[in-house]
Backbone as a printed PyTorch tensor [residue, N CA C, xyz], in Angstrom:
tensor([[[  96.9310, -244.7930, -182.0500],
         [  95.7240, -244.5190, -181.3720],
         [  95.9780, -243.6260, -180.1590]],

        [[  97.0710, -243.9760, -179.5430],
         [  97.4230, -243.1160, -178.4400],
         [  97.6700, -241.7140, -178.9260]],

        [[  98.1640, -241.6770, -180.0750],
         [  98.3870, -240.3580, -180.6480],
         [  97.0640, -239.6480, -180.8860]],

        [[  96.0970, -240.4430, -181.3300],
         [  94.7760, -239.8740, -181.5700],
         [  94.1510, -239.4490, -180.2560]],

        [[  94.3490, -240.2720, -179.2160],
         [  93.7710, -239.9430, -177.9140],
         [  94.4180, -238.6790, -177.3760]],

        [[  95.6890, -238.5580, -177.5860],
         [  96.4260, -237.3650, -177.1230],
         [  95.9520, -236.1370, -177.8560]],

        [[  95.6930, -236.3020, -179.1340],
         [  95.2290, -235.1650, -179.9400],
         [  93.8200, -234.7870, -179.4680]],

        [[  93.0020, -235.8170, -179.1990],
         [  91.6200, -235.5560, -178.7630],
         [  91.6440, -234.8740, -177.4010]],

        [[  92.5150, -235.3780, -176.4940],
         [  92.6080, -234.7630, -175.1730],
         [  93.1050, -233.3320, -175.2910]],

        [[  94.0660, -233.2090, -176.1460],
         [  94.6170, -231.8750, -176.3870],
         [  93.5300, -230.9460, -176.9330]],

        [[  92.7510, -231.5020, -177.8510],
         [  91.6700, -230.7340, -178.4650],
         [  90.6260, -230.4110, -177.3990]],

        [[  90.3210, -231.3980, -176.5330],
         [  89.3300, -231.1640, -175.4810],
         [  89.8260, -230.0880, -174.5220]],

        [[  91.1210, -230.1240, -174.2140],
         [  91.7090, -229.1090, -173.3420],
         [  91.5830, -227.7230, -173.9800]],

        [[  91.8970, -227.7090, -175.2510],
         [  91.8080, -226.4280, -175.9750],
         [  90.3630, -225.9320, -176.0020]],

        [[  89.4250, -226.8770, -176.2770],
         [  88.0030, -226.5080, -176.3080],
         [  87.5600, -226.0160, -174.9300]],

        [[  88.0250, -226.7580, -173.8910],
         [  87.6650, -226.3780, -172.5330],
         [  88.2320, -224.9840, -172.2110]],

        [[  89.4690, -224.7410, -172.5920],
         [  90.1210, -223.4460, -172.3690],
         [  89.4110, -222.3650, -173.1770]],

        [[  89.1000, -222.6940, -174.4110],
         [  88.4060, -221.7390, -175.2790],
         [  87.0290, -221.4340, -174.6990]],

        [[  86.3310, -222.4790, -174.1990],
         [  85.0180, -222.2920, -173.6030],
         [  85.1220, -221.4010, -172.3610]],

        [[  86.1220, -221.6670, -171.5290],
         [  86.3200, -220.8590, -170.3250],
         [  86.6240, -219.4000, -170.6970]],

        [[  87.4700, -219.2520, -171.6890],
         [  87.8120, -217.8920, -172.1410],
         [  86.5760, -217.1850, -172.7010]],

        [[  85.7790, -217.9440, -173.4730],
         [  84.5610, -217.3790, -174.0550],
         [  83.5880, -216.9910, -172.9430]],

        [[  83.4370, -217.9050, -171.9350],
         [  82.5500, -217.6030, -170.8140],
         [  83.0510, -216.3810, -170.0430]],

        [[  84.3690, -216.3360, -169.8730],
         [  84.9750, -215.2100, -169.1740],
         [  84.7180, -213.9110, -169.9500]],

        [[  84.9030, -213.9840, -171.2550],
         [  84.6700, -212.8040, -172.1030],
         [  83.2010, -212.3920, -172.0520]],

        [[  82.3030, -213.4130, -172.0770],
         [  80.8630, -213.1150, -172.0030],
         [  80.5130, -212.4460, -170.6670]],

        [[  81.1180, -212.9930, -169.5750],
         [  80.8860, -212.3920, -168.2650],
         [  81.4110, -210.9600, -168.2280]],

        [[  82.5760, -210.7650, -168.8020],
         [  83.1560, -209.4180, -168.8490],
         [  82.2670, -208.4730, -169.6760]],

        [[  81.7470, -209.0190, -170.7930],
         [  80.8590, -208.2130, -171.6380],
         [  79.5990, -207.8290, -170.8610]],

        [[  79.0240, -208.8470, -170.1100],
         [  77.8220, -208.5690, -169.3290],
         [  78.1200, -207.5290, -168.2520]],

        [[  79.2540, -207.7040, -167.5810],
         [  79.6560, -206.7510, -166.5490],
         [  79.8670, -205.3760, -167.1700]],

        [[  80.5510, -205.3760, -168.2990],
         [  80.8110, -204.1220, -169.0090],
         [  79.4960, -203.4850, -169.4700]],

        [[  78.5670, -204.3140, -169.9510],
         [  77.2630, -203.8130, -170.3990],
         [  76.4900, -203.2440, -169.2150]],

        [[  76.5460, -203.9730, -168.0510],
         [  75.8650, -203.4860, -166.8510],
         [  76.4670, -202.1590, -166.3980]],

        [[  77.8150, -202.1200, -166.4460],
         [  78.4870, -200.8820, -166.0460],
         [  78.1460, -199.7410, -167.0140]],

        [[  78.0990, -200.0570, -168.2850],
         [  77.7410, -199.0450, -169.2960],
         [  76.3090, -198.5720, -169.0790]],

        [[  75.4240, -199.5520, -168.7910],
         [  74.0230, -199.2170, -168.5510],
         [  73.9060, -198.3190, -167.3180]],

        [[  74.6650, -198.6710, -166.2430],
         [  74.6620, -197.8570, -165.0310],
         [  75.2180, -196.4590, -165.3230]],

        [[  76.2790, -196.4140, -166.1050],
         [  76.8860, -195.1190, -166.4510],
         [  75.9070, -194.2700, -167.2610]],

        [[  75.1900, -194.9150, -168.1940],
         [  74.1980, -194.2020, -169.0070],
         [  73.0730, -193.6810, -168.1080]],

        [[  72.6060, -194.5580, -167.1840],
         [  71.5410, -194.1460, -166.2660],
         [  72.0110, -193.0050, -165.3610]],

        [[  73.2460, -193.1180, -164.8850],
         [  73.8080, -192.0700, -164.0290],
         [  73.9150, -190.7510, -164.7990]],

        [[  74.3860, -190.8430, -166.0310],
         [  74.4960, -189.6510, -166.8870],
         [  73.1140, -189.0670, -167.1520]],

        [[  72.1500, -189.9660, -167.4070],
         [  70.7740, -189.5360, -167.6600],
         [  70.2130, -188.8020, -166.4350]],

        [[  70.4470, -189.3680, -165.2280],
         [  69.9850, -188.7310, -163.9970],
         [  70.6530, -187.3630, -163.8100]],

        [[  71.9450, -187.3050, -164.0850],
         [  72.6790, -186.0420, -163.9630],
         [  72.1140, -184.9960, -164.9170]],

        [[  71.8610, -185.4220, -166.1560],
         [  71.2940, -184.5130, -167.1600],
         [  69.9080, -184.0480, -166.7210]],

        [[  69.0800, -184.9930, -166.2210],
         [  67.7340, -184.6360, -165.7650],
         [  67.7950, -183.6630, -164.5860]],

        [[  68.7280, -183.9120, -163.6510],
         [  68.8910, -183.0270, -162.4980],
         [  69.2950, -181.6310, -162.9560]],

        [[  70.2650, -181.5900, -163.8640],
         [  70.7110, -180.2890, -164.3820],
         [  69.5950, -179.6030, -165.1730]],

        [[  68.8390, -180.3900, -165.9210],
         [  67.7270, -179.8360, -166.7030],
         [  66.6640, -179.2480, -165.7710]],

        [[  66.3520, -179.9850, -164.6930],
         [  65.3770, -179.4980, -163.7130],
         [  65.8790, -178.2110, -163.0600]],

        [[  67.1620, -178.2070, -162.6880],
         [  67.7460, -177.0080, -162.0730],
         [  67.7040, -175.8330, -163.0510]],

        [[  68.0120, -176.1000, -164.3150],
         [  67.9780, -175.0420, -165.3350],
         [  66.5530, -174.5200, -165.5280]],

        [[  65.5730, -175.4330, -165.5560],
         [  64.1700, -175.0170, -165.7010],
         [  63.7260, -174.1670, -164.5130]],

        [[  64.1750, -174.5580, -163.3020],
         [  63.8400, -173.7730, -162.1120],
         [  64.4530, -172.3780, -162.1910]],

        [[  65.7050, -172.3150, -162.6470],
         [  66.3790, -171.0180, -162.8060],
         [  65.6460, -170.1650, -163.8320]],

        [[  65.2550, -170.7830, -164.9430],
         [  64.5260, -170.0610, -165.9950],
         [  63.2150, -169.5240, -165.4310]],

        [[  62.5010, -170.3750, -164.6880],
         [  61.2280, -169.9470, -164.0880],
         [  61.4590, -168.8020, -163.1000]],

        [[  62.5380, -168.9080, -162.3190],
         [  62.8750, -167.8530, -161.3570],
         [  63.1620, -166.5340, -162.0810]],

        [[  63.9610, -166.6010, -163.1590],
         [  64.2840, -165.3930, -163.9240],
         [  63.0430, -164.8200, -164.6150]],

        [[  62.1790, -165.7010, -165.1160],
         [  60.9420, -165.2180, -165.7410],
         [  60.0690, -164.5150, -164.7080]],

        [[  59.9780, -165.1040, -163.5230],
         [  59.1970, -164.5020, -162.4440],
         [  59.7710, -163.1340, -162.0610]],

        [[  61.1130, -163.0640, -161.9410],
         [  61.7570, -161.7860, -161.6250],
         [  61.4960, -160.7710, -162.7310]],

        [[  61.5650, -161.2150, -163.9730],
         [  61.3230, -160.3220, -165.1160],
         [  59.8970, -159.7820, -165.0860]],

        [[  58.9320, -160.6700, -164.8340],
         [  57.5260, -160.2520, -164.7920],
         [  57.3100, -159.2410, -163.6650]],

        [[  57.8780, -159.5230, -162.4930],
         [  57.7300, -158.6020, -161.3550],
         [  58.3970, -157.2540, -161.6430]],

        [[  59.5980, -157.3170, -162.2120],
         [  60.3190, -156.0870, -162.5340],
         [  59.5580, -155.2760, -163.5770]],

        [[  59.0170, -155.9640, -164.5580],
         [  58.2310, -155.2970, -165.5980],
         [  56.9860, -154.6490, -164.9870]],

        [[  56.3170, -155.3650, -164.0950],
         [  55.1220, -154.8210, -163.4330],
         [  55.4900, -153.6280, -162.5480]],

        [[  56.6090, -153.7490, -161.8170],
         [  57.0590, -152.6370, -160.9770],
         [  57.3490, -151.3990, -161.8210]],

        [[  58.0160, -151.6070, -162.9480],
         [  58.3420, -150.4800, -163.8240],
         [  57.0780, -149.8590, -164.3990]],

        [[  56.1310, -150.6990, -164.7950],
         [  54.8640, -150.2000, -165.3390],
         [  54.1200, -149.3820, -164.2760]],

        [[  54.0940, -149.8920, -163.0410],
         [  53.4590, -149.1570, -161.9390],
         [  54.1740, -147.8350, -161.6720]],

        [[  55.5090, -147.8590, -161.7390],
         [  56.3030, -146.6400, -161.5460],
         [  55.9480, -145.6060, -162.6090]],

        [[  55.8570, -146.0550, -163.8590],
         [  55.5240, -145.1570, -164.9640],
         [  54.1350, -144.5360, -164.7650]],

        [[  53.1720, -145.3790, -164.3960],
         [  51.8100, -144.8870, -164.1690],
         [  51.7700, -143.9020, -163.0010]],

        [[  52.5010, -144.2450, -161.9200],
         [  52.5110, -143.3900, -160.7360],
         [  53.1350, -142.0280, -161.0490]],

        [[  54.2640, -142.0180, -161.7750],
         [  54.9030, -140.7420, -162.0950],
         [  54.0360, -139.9110, -163.0370]],

        [[  53.3550, -140.5670, -163.9670],
         [  52.4480, -139.8450, -164.8630],
         [  51.3080, -139.2170, -164.0640]],

        [[  50.7440, -140.0070, -163.1430],
         [  49.6550, -139.5060, -162.3010],
         [  50.1420, -138.3440, -161.4330]],

        [[  51.3590, -138.4680, -160.8770],
         [  51.9140, -137.3990, -160.0490],
         [  52.1310, -136.1300, -160.8670]],

        [[  52.6040, -136.3060, -162.1050],
         [  52.8170, -135.1580, -162.9840],
         [  51.4960, -134.4400, -163.2840]],

        [[  50.4700, -135.2310, -163.5650],
         [  49.1480, -134.6560, -163.8390],
         [  48.6230, -133.9310, -162.6000]],

        [[  48.7770, -134.5660, -161.4240],
         [  48.3350, -133.9420, -160.1730],
         [  49.0900, -132.6400, -159.9050]],

        [[  50.3940, -132.6500, -160.1850],
         [  51.2020, -131.4520, -159.9810],
         [  50.7180, -130.3210, -160.8810]],

        [[  50.4260, -130.6550, -162.1280],
         [  49.9100, -129.6550, -163.0680],
         [  48.5670, -129.1190, -162.5930]],

        [[  47.6920, -130.0340, -162.1590],
         [  46.3770, -129.6080, -161.6690],
         [  46.5140, -128.7170, -160.4440]],

        [[  47.4060, -129.0940, -159.5390],
         [  47.6090, -128.3160, -158.3210],
         [  48.1380, -126.9270, -158.6540]],

        [[  49.1150, -126.8810, -159.5580],
         [  49.6690, -125.5860, -159.9620],
         [  48.5870, -124.7310, -160.6130]],

        [[  47.7940, -125.3350, -161.4820],
         [  46.6950, -124.6050, -162.1240],
         [  45.6750, -124.1460, -161.0930]],

        [[  45.3810, -124.9990, -160.1300],
         [  44.3930, -124.6590, -159.1000],
         [  44.8490, -123.4430, -158.3050]],

        [[  46.1330, -123.3900, -157.9730],
         [  46.6500, -122.2470, -157.2170],
         [  46.5410, -120.9600, -158.0260]],

        [[  46.8880, -121.0360, -159.2970],
         [  46.7930, -119.8520, -160.1630],
         [  45.3420, -119.3990, -160.2750]],

        [[  44.4580, -120.3520, -160.5330],
         [  43.0420, -120.0120, -160.6870],
         [  42.4480, -119.4850, -159.3830]],

        [[  42.8690, -120.0590, -158.2720],
         [  42.3940, -119.5920, -156.9640],
         [  42.8160, -118.1420, -156.7340]],

        [[  44.0230, -117.8000, -157.1660],
         [  44.5030, -116.4240, -157.0240],
         [  43.7800, -115.4520, -157.9650]],

        [[  43.1510, -115.9630, -159.0090],
         [  42.3920, -115.1070, -159.9300],
         [  40.9680, -114.8370, -159.4430]],

        [[  40.4820, -115.6290, -158.5150],
         [  39.0990, -115.4550, -158.0380],
         [  38.8360, -114.0870, -157.3950]],

        [[  39.7690, -113.5140, -156.6200],
         [  39.5180, -112.1620, -156.0930],
         [  39.3510, -111.1140, -157.2060]],

        [[  40.0300, -111.3320, -158.3330],
         [  39.8620, -110.4220, -159.4740],
         [  38.4240, -110.5200, -159.9800]],

        [[  37.9030, -111.7330, -160.0230],
         [  36.5140, -111.9410, -160.4370],
         [  35.5660, -111.2310, -159.4680]],

        [[  35.8640, -111.3370, -158.1670],
         [  35.0430, -110.6490, -157.1610],
         [  35.0540, -109.1350, -157.3940]],

        [[  36.2410, -108.6070, -157.6940],
         [  36.3580, -107.1590, -157.9380],
         [  35.5440, -106.7380, -159.1600]],

        [[  35.5890, -107.5520, -160.2210],
         [  34.7940, -107.2560, -161.4140],
         [  33.3090, -107.2090, -161.0660]],

        [[  32.8580, -108.1790, -160.2890],
         [  31.4390, -108.2330, -159.9240],
         [  31.0300, -107.0250, -159.0870]],

        [[  31.9050, -106.6130, -158.1550],
         [  31.6190, -105.4300, -157.3440],
         [  31.5640, -104.1750, -158.2190]],

        [[  32.5040, -104.0950, -159.1650],
         [  32.5390, -102.9320, -160.0670],
         [  31.2630, -102.8720, -160.9020]],

        [[  30.8390, -104.0170, -161.4380],
         [  29.6120, -104.0420, -162.2440],
         [  28.3900, -103.6720, -161.4100]],

        [[  28.3640, -104.1510, -160.1680],
         [  27.2370, -103.8610, -159.2790],
         [  27.1750, -102.3620, -158.9580]],

        [[  28.3260, -101.7760, -158.6810],
         [  28.3420, -100.3450, -158.3420],
         [  28.0560,  -99.4790, -159.5650]],

        [[  28.3980,  -99.9530, -160.7630],
         [  28.1610,  -99.1740, -161.9790],
         [  26.6930,  -99.2090, -162.3960]],

        [[  25.9550, -100.2170, -161.9320],
         [  24.5240, -100.2930, -162.2540],
         [  23.7880,  -99.0770, -161.7000]],

        [[  24.2130,  -98.6750, -160.5190],
         [  23.5320,  -97.5780, -159.8320],
         [  23.9290,  -96.2000, -160.3710]],

        [[  25.0710,  -96.1000, -161.0210],
         [  25.5250,  -94.7950, -161.5190],
         [  24.9610,  -94.5140, -162.9020]],

        [[  24.8090,  -93.2460, -163.1870],
         [  24.2850,  -92.8150, -164.4860],
         [  25.4580,  -92.4080, -165.3830]],

        [[  25.2800,  -92.5640, -166.6740],
         [  26.2950,  -92.1490, -167.6400],
         [  27.3940,  -93.1900, -167.7890]],

        [[  28.3990,  -92.8450, -168.5300],
         [  29.5680,  -93.7110, -168.7830],
         [  29.1510,  -95.0750, -169.3210]],

        [[  28.2230,  -95.0950, -170.2590],
         [  27.7360,  -96.3560, -170.8240],
         [  28.8630,  -97.1390, -171.4900]],

        [[  29.7660,  -96.4340, -172.1900],
         [  30.8770,  -97.1010, -172.8830],
         [  31.7970,  -97.8080, -171.8860]],

        [[  32.0530,  -97.1510, -170.7660],
         [  32.9130,  -97.7560, -169.7410],
         [  32.2200,  -98.9870, -169.1570]],

        [[  30.9360,  -98.8750, -168.8790],
         [  30.1670, -100.0220, -168.3650],
         [  30.2200, -101.1840, -169.3480]],

        [[  30.0030, -100.8710, -170.6320],
         [  30.0370, -101.9260, -171.6570],
         [  31.4180, -102.5670, -171.7480]],

        [[  32.4670, -101.7510, -171.6480],
         [  33.8450, -102.2680, -171.6970],
         [  34.1380, -103.1960, -170.5320]],

        [[  33.7650, -102.7690, -169.3400],
         [  33.9920, -103.6050, -168.1450],
         [  33.1580, -104.8770, -168.2280]],

        [[  31.9310, -104.7360, -168.7120],
         [  31.0530, -105.9000, -168.8760],
         [  31.6650, -106.9000, -169.8630]],

        [[  32.2350, -106.3960, -170.9540],
         [  32.8810, -107.2530, -171.9550],
         [  34.0780, -107.9870, -171.3510]],

        [[  34.9080, -107.2550, -170.6170],
         [  36.0870, -107.8670, -169.9710],
         [  35.6340, -108.9130, -168.9510]],

        [[  34.6070, -108.5790, -168.1750],
         [  34.0710, -109.5140, -167.1790],
         [  33.5980, -110.8070, -167.8500]],

        [[  32.8640, -110.6790, -168.9450],
         [  32.3590, -111.8630, -169.6560],
         [  33.4930, -112.7220, -170.2040]],

        [[  34.5210, -112.0920, -170.7650],
         [  35.6780, -112.8500, -171.2830],
         [  36.3950, -113.5710, -170.1430]],

        [[  36.5740, -112.8550, -169.0360],
         [  37.2540, -113.4390, -167.8860],
         [  36.4430, -114.5980, -167.3150]],

        [[  35.1320, -114.4020, -167.2550],
         [  34.2320, -115.4480, -166.7670],
         [  34.3040, -116.6890, -167.6640]],

        [[  34.3190, -116.4890, -168.9750],
         [  34.4320, -117.6080, -169.9270],
         [  35.7780, -118.3190, -169.7830]],

        [[  36.8400, -117.5400, -169.5630],
         [  38.1650, -118.1350, -169.3550],
         [  38.1490, -119.0610, -168.1380]],

        [[  37.5610, -118.5920, -167.0410],
         [  37.4970, -119.4100, -165.8270],
         [  36.6640, -120.6710, -166.0600]],

        [[  35.5460, -120.5410, -166.7610],
         [  34.7070, -121.7120, -167.0500],
         [  35.4500, -122.7150, -167.9150]],

        [[  36.1780, -122.2220, -168.9190],
         [  36.9270, -123.1370, -169.7940],
         [  38.0850, -123.7990, -169.0500]],

        [[  38.5210, -123.1840, -167.9440],
         [  39.5910, -123.7630, -167.1220],
         [  39.0480, -124.7340, -166.0850]],

        [[  37.7160, -124.9110, -166.0620],
         [  37.1100, -125.8650, -165.1380],
         [  36.5410, -125.2380, -163.8850]],

        [[  36.5470, -123.9100, -163.8070],
         [  36.0100, -123.2060, -162.6370],
         [  34.5110, -122.9910, -162.8340]],

        [[  33.7270, -123.4220, -161.8450],
         [  32.2750, -123.2110, -161.8740],
         [  31.8300, -122.6680, -160.5230]],

        [[  30.8940, -121.7380, -160.5790],
         [  30.3850, -121.1180, -159.3580],
         [  29.4990, -122.1100, -158.5990]],

        [[  29.6100, -122.0840, -157.2760],
         [  28.7290, -122.8910, -156.4300],
         [  27.4600, -122.0800, -156.2000]],

        [[  26.3490, -122.5990, -156.6600],
         [  25.0680, -121.9140, -156.4920],
         [  24.5630, -122.1910, -155.0780]],

        [[  24.6610, -121.1990, -154.2000],
         [  24.3340, -121.4080, -152.7920],
         [  23.0460, -120.7200, -152.3530]],

        [[  22.6260, -119.6950, -153.0450],
         [  21.4820, -118.8780, -152.6190],
         [  20.2150, -119.7190, -152.4910]],

        [[  19.5520, -119.6140, -151.3230],
         [  18.2980, -120.3050, -150.9900],
         [  18.4280, -121.8370, -150.9990]],

        [[  19.6540, -122.3390, -150.9350],
         [  19.8860, -123.7860, -150.8220],
         [  19.9620, -124.1320, -149.3420]],

        [[  19.6770, -125.3830, -149.0390],
         [  19.7780, -125.8400, -147.6500],
         [  21.2530, -125.7760, -147.2440]],

        [[  21.5070, -125.2720, -146.0340],
         [  22.8850, -125.1360, -145.5630],
         [  23.5310, -126.5130, -145.4290]],

        [[  24.7150, -126.6530, -146.0120],
         [  25.4650, -127.9120, -145.9810],
         [  26.8910, -127.5870, -145.5490]],

        [[  27.3130, -128.1540, -144.4110],
         [  28.6490, -127.8480, -143.8820],
         [  29.7660, -128.3500, -144.7880]],

        [[  29.4600, -129.3060, -145.6580],
         [  30.4780, -129.8160, -146.5800],
         [  30.7170, -128.8640, -147.7460]],

        [[  29.7600, -127.9790, -147.9980],
         [  29.8650, -127.0840, -149.1560],
         [  29.9620, -125.6170, -148.7380]],

        [[  29.2130, -125.2300, -147.7150],
         [  29.1170, -123.8180, -147.3250],
         [  29.9550, -123.5090, -146.0850]],

        [[  30.3800, -122.2410, -146.0080],
         [  31.0650, -121.7420, -144.8130],
         [  30.1650, -120.6650, -144.2090]],

        [[  29.6140, -120.9570, -143.0390],
         [  28.6740, -120.0250, -142.4020],
         [  29.4320, -118.8680, -141.7700]],

        [[  29.0040, -117.6510, -142.0970],
         [  29.6030, -116.4590, -141.5120],
         [  28.7720, -116.0100, -140.3100]],

        [[  27.4440, -116.0530, -140.4950],
         [  26.5420, -115.6480, -139.4120],
         [  25.1580, -116.2480, -139.6270]],

        [[  24.3390, -116.1530, -138.5580],
         [  22.9360, -116.5820, -138.6390],
         [  22.0690, -115.3660, -138.3540]],

        [[  20.9820, -115.2650, -139.1050],
         [  20.0170, -114.1920, -138.8400],
         [  18.6230, -114.8100, -138.8200]],

        [[  17.6660, -114.1350, -138.2010],
         [  16.3000, -114.6770, -138.2010],
         [  15.7660, -114.7800, -139.6310]],

        [[  15.1640, -115.9100, -139.9320],
         [  14.6240, -116.1390, -141.2810],
         [  13.3580, -115.3210, -141.4740]],

        [[  13.2210, -114.6130, -142.6120],
         [  12.0230, -113.8170, -142.8560],
         [  10.7860, -114.6920, -143.0450]],

        [[  10.9680, -115.9010, -143.5370],
         [   9.8580, -116.8390, -143.7350],
         [  10.2470, -118.1800, -143.1340]],

        [[   9.2570, -118.9530, -142.7590],
         [   9.5050, -120.2590, -142.1430],
         [  10.2190, -121.2070, -143.1160]],

        [[   9.8750, -121.1380, -144.3980],
         [  10.4810, -122.0470, -145.3870],
         [  11.9630, -121.7400, -145.6400]],

        [[  12.4540, -120.5640, -145.2400],
         [  13.8690, -120.1980, -145.4240],
         [  14.7250, -120.5540, -144.2040]],

        [[  14.0920, -121.1400, -143.1910],
         [  14.8260, -121.5350, -141.9860],
         [  15.8170, -122.6550, -142.3380]],

        [[  17.0950, -122.4800, -141.9650],
         [  18.1370, -123.4730, -142.2510],
         [  18.6660, -123.3900, -143.6740]],

        [[  18.2560, -122.3450, -144.3870],
         [  18.7200, -122.1690, -145.7690],
         [  19.6130, -120.9380, -145.8670]],

        [[  20.3320, -120.8510, -146.9850],
         [  21.2330, -119.7260, -147.2260],
         [  20.3920, -118.5160, -147.6320]],

        [[  20.5360, -117.4210, -146.8650],
         [  19.7840, -116.1960, -147.1530],
         [  20.5980, -115.1910, -147.9660]],

        [[  21.9220, -115.2220, -147.7790],
         [  22.7770, -114.2750, -148.5020],
         [  24.1520, -114.9050, -148.7080]],

        [[  24.7870, -114.5290, -149.8090],
         [  26.1440, -115.0120, -150.1020],
         [  27.0810, -113.8190, -149.9740]],

        [[  27.9630, -113.8710, -148.9850],
         [  28.9270, -112.7890, -148.7550],
         [  30.0590, -112.8770, -149.7760]],

        [[  30.5560, -114.0880, -149.9930],
         [  31.6100, -114.3160, -150.9930],
         [  31.2720, -115.6000, -151.7320]],

        [[  31.3180, -115.5450, -153.0480],
         [  30.9750, -116.7160, -153.8610],
         [  32.0130, -117.8200, -153.6800]],

        [[  31.5400, -119.0480, -153.8290],
         [  32.4240, -120.2090, -153.7880],
         [  32.5280, -120.8080, -155.1790]],

        [[  33.5990, -121.5910, -155.3900],
         [  33.8310, -122.1350, -156.7310],
         [  34.3140, -123.5810, -156.6700]],

        [[  33.9180, -124.3290, -157.7030],
         [  34.4250, -125.6870, -157.9460],
         [  35.5140, -125.5990, -159.0020]],

        [[  36.4930, -126.4610, -158.8860],
         [  37.4450, -126.6930, -159.9740],
         [  37.3180, -128.1630, -160.3220]],

        [[  36.6660, -128.4370, -161.4480],
         [  36.4280, -129.8210, -161.8810],
         [  35.7830, -130.6480, -160.7690]],

        [[  34.7090, -130.1430, -160.2180],
         [  33.9010, -130.8040, -159.1920],
         [  34.5800, -130.9020, -157.8230]],

        [[  35.7100, -130.2320, -157.6580],
         [  36.3780, -130.1830, -156.3580],
         [  36.3100, -128.7320, -155.8810]],

        [[  35.8780, -128.5480, -154.6540],
         [  35.7310, -127.1840, -154.1360],
         [  37.1080, -126.5750, -153.9050]],

        [[  37.3380, -125.3920, -154.5180],
         [  38.6090, -124.7010, -154.2690],
         [  38.4070, -123.4630, -153.3900]],

        [[  37.1630, -122.9830, -153.3420],
         [  36.8390, -121.8980, -152.4100],
         [  35.3890, -122.0760, -151.9680]],

        [[  35.2120, -122.1600, -150.6470],
         [  33.8750, -122.3480, -150.0860],
         [  33.1270, -121.0140, -150.0920]],

        [[  31.8350, -121.0480, -150.4040],
         [  31.0690, -119.8000, -150.3520],
         [  30.8150, -119.3900, -148.8970]],

        [[  31.0150, -118.1140, -148.6160],
         [  30.7480, -117.5890, -147.2690],
         [  29.3080, -117.1000, -147.2800]],

        [[  28.4970, -117.6880, -146.3810],
         [  27.0510, -117.4580, -146.4550],
         [  26.4470, -117.0330, -145.1180]],

        [[  25.2560, -116.4480, -145.2340],
         [  24.4320, -116.0920, -144.0730],
         [  23.2700, -117.0800, -144.0540]],

        [[  23.0040, -117.6620, -142.8680],
         [  21.9880, -118.7120, -142.7520],
         [  20.7660, -118.1780, -142.0120]],

        [[  19.5910, -118.6140, -142.4460],
         [  18.3450, -118.2490, -141.7700],
         [  18.1200, -119.1280, -140.5570]],

        [[  17.7900, -118.5040, -139.4210],
         [  17.6130, -119.2420, -138.1690],
         [  16.1870, -119.1530, -137.6930]]])
């Protein structure tokens, strides 16, 4: 019986030791699980932080791309507009230099009206004048109609004032010394006029 008691005590000791070891292992597992859970949470936070930083960088690069694209588009539009303006300016200078030729044609036609004979020469000059006039019109040049219009300092250049022959002509253009011209609705040469006073 003592042998049985010794075996039972021995068994109880073993059970107690096994229970302690099992409890210890369970505690270690819980600690290990808590540590694993903390490590997973820490890793998750790190990943989220990096993901947020990456998203911010992506947004920053997208914003830079959009701005750069807009800047380039504006640059392209501006250079195109400048090129068009340069062409218009160059054309305007050429056309402005041709206006005295038009004046000479008009003077020649006016002086030929009074002379007799040379009908063929008159017709030839008239033909050239008409072609030249059409060329200027097709290039955007239009004459400013100033005769008997109210004097406007924005459009007319006053050369002199003379007494108006009639009351209704007071403050109006009585004579055009030199014709003025528009180039596409922009004045390139102001008409030189005489005003009724």
